[in-house]
Coordinates of N, CA and C in Angstrom, one line a residue:
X269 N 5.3 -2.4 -0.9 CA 4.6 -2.1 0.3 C 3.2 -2.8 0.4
X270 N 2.6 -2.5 -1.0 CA 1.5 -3.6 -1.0 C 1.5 -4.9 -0.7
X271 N 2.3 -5.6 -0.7 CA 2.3 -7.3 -0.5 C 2.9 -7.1 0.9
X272 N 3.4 -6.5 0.9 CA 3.9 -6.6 2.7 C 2.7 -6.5 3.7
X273 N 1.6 -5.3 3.6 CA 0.8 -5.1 4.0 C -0.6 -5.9 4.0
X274 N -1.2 -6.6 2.7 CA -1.4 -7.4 2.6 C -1.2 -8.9 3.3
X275 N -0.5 -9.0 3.4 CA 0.1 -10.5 4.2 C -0.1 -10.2 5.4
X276 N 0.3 -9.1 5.6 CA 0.4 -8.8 7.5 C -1.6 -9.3 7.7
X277 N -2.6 -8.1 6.7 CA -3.7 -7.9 7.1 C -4.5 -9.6 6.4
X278 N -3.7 -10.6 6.0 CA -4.2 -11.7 5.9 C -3.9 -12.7 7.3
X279 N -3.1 -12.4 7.4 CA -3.1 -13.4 8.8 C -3.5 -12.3 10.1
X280 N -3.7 -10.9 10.4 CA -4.8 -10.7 11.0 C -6.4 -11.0 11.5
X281 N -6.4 -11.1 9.9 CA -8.0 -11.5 9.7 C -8.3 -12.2 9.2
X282 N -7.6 -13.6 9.3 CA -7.9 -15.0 8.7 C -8.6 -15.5 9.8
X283 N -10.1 -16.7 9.3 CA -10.6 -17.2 9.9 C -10.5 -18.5 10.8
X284 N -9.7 -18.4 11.9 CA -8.3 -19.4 12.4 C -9.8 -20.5 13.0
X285 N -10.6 -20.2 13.0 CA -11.5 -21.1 13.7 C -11.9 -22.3 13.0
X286 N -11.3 -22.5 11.9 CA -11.8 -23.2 10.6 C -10.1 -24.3 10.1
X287 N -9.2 -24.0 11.6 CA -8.3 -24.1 10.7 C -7.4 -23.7 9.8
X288 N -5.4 -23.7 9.9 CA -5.1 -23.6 9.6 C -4.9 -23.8 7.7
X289 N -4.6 -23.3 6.6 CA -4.9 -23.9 5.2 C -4.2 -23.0 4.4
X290 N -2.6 -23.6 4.5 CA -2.2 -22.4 3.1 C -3.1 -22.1 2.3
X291 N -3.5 -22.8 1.5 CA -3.8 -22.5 0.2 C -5.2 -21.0 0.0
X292 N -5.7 -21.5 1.4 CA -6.4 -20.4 2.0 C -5.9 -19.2 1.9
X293 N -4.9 -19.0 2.4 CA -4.0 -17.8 3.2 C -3.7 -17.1 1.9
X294 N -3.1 -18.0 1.0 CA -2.6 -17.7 -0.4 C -3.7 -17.1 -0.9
X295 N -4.7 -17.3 -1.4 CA -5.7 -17.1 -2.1 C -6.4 -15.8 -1.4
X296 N -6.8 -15.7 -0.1 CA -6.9 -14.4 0.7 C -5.9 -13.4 0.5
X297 N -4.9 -13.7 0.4 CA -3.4 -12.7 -0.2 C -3.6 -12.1 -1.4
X298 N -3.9 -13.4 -2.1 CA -4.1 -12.8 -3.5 C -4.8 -11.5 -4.0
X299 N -6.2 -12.0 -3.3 CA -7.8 -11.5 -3.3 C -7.6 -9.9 -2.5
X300 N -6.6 -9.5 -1.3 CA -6.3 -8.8 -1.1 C -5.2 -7.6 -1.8
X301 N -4.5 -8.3 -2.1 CA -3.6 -8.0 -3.2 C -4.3 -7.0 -4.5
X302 N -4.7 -7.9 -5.4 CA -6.1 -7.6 -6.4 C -7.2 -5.8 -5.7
X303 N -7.2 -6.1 -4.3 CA -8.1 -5.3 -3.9 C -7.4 -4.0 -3.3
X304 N -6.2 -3.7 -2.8 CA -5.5 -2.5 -2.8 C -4.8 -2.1 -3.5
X305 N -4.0 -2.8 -4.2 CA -3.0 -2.4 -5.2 C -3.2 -1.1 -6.2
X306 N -4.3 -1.3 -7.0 CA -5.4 -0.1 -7.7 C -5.1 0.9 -6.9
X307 N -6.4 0.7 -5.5 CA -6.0 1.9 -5.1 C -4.5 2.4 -4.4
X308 N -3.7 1.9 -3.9 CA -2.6 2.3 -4.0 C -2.1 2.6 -4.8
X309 N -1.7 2.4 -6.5 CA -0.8 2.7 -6.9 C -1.6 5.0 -7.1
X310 N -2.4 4.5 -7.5 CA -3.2 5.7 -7.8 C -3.4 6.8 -6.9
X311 N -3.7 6.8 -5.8 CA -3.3 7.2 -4.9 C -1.9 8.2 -4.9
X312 N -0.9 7.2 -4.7 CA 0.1 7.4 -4.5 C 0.6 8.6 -5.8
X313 N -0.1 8.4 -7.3 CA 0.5 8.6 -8.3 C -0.1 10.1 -8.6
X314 N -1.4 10.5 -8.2 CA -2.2 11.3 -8.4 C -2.3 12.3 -7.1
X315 N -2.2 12.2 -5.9 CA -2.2 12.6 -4.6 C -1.2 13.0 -3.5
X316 N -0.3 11.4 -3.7 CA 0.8 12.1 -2.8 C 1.6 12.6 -3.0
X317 N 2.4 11.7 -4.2 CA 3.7 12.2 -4.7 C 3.6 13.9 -5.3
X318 N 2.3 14.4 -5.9 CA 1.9 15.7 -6.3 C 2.3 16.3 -4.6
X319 N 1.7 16.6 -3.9 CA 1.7 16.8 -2.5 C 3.3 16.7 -2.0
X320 N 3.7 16.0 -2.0 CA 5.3 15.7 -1.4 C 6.1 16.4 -2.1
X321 N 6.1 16.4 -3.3 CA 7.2 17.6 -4.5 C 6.6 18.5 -3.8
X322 N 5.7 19.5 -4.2 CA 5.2 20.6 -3.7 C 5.7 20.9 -1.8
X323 N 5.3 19.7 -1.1 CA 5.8 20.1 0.2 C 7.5 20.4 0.0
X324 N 8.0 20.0 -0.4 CA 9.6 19.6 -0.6 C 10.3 21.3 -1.3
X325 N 9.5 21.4 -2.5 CA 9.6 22.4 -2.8 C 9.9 23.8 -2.0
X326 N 8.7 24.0 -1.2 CA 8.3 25.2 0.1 C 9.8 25.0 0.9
X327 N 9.9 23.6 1.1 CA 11.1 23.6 2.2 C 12.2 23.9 1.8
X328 N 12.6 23.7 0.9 CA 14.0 23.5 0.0 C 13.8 24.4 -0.8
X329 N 12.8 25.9 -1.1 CA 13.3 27.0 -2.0 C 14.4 27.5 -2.4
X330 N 15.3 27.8 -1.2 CA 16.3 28.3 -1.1 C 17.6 27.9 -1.6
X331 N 17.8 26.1 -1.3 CA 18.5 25.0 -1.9 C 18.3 25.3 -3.5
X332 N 17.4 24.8 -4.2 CA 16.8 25.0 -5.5 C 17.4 26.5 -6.4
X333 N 17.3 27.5 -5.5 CA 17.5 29.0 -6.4 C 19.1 28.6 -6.4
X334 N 19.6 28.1 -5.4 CA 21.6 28.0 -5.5 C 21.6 26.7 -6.5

């Protein structure tokens, strides 16, 4: 999900005024990359997924006791 999102939010906000330049785009990817990944995985590892079992749980008590 991170590289997906990343890429989308590199050719968003790449500086098209300057010219097209893979090597640009790549390196912006990367640099982006490098810069959410952390907080995504962490996030995800400490926050949601705690939160989601627990929501899942409430829903599905019933399921669980059979």
């Amino acid at each position: 999900m991170v590289p997906a999102m990343s890429l989308i939010a590199t050719f968003l906000y790449y500086p098209y005024n300057n010219g097209f330049q893979i090597h640009v785009a790549l390196v912006q990817w990367l640099r982006l990359m490098c810069f959410n990944f952390p907080f995504a995985f962490f996030t995800q590892l400490f926050f949601i997924q705690p939160f989601v079992r627990t929501l899942f749980k409430l829903i599905f008590a019933e399921d669980i006791k059979k």
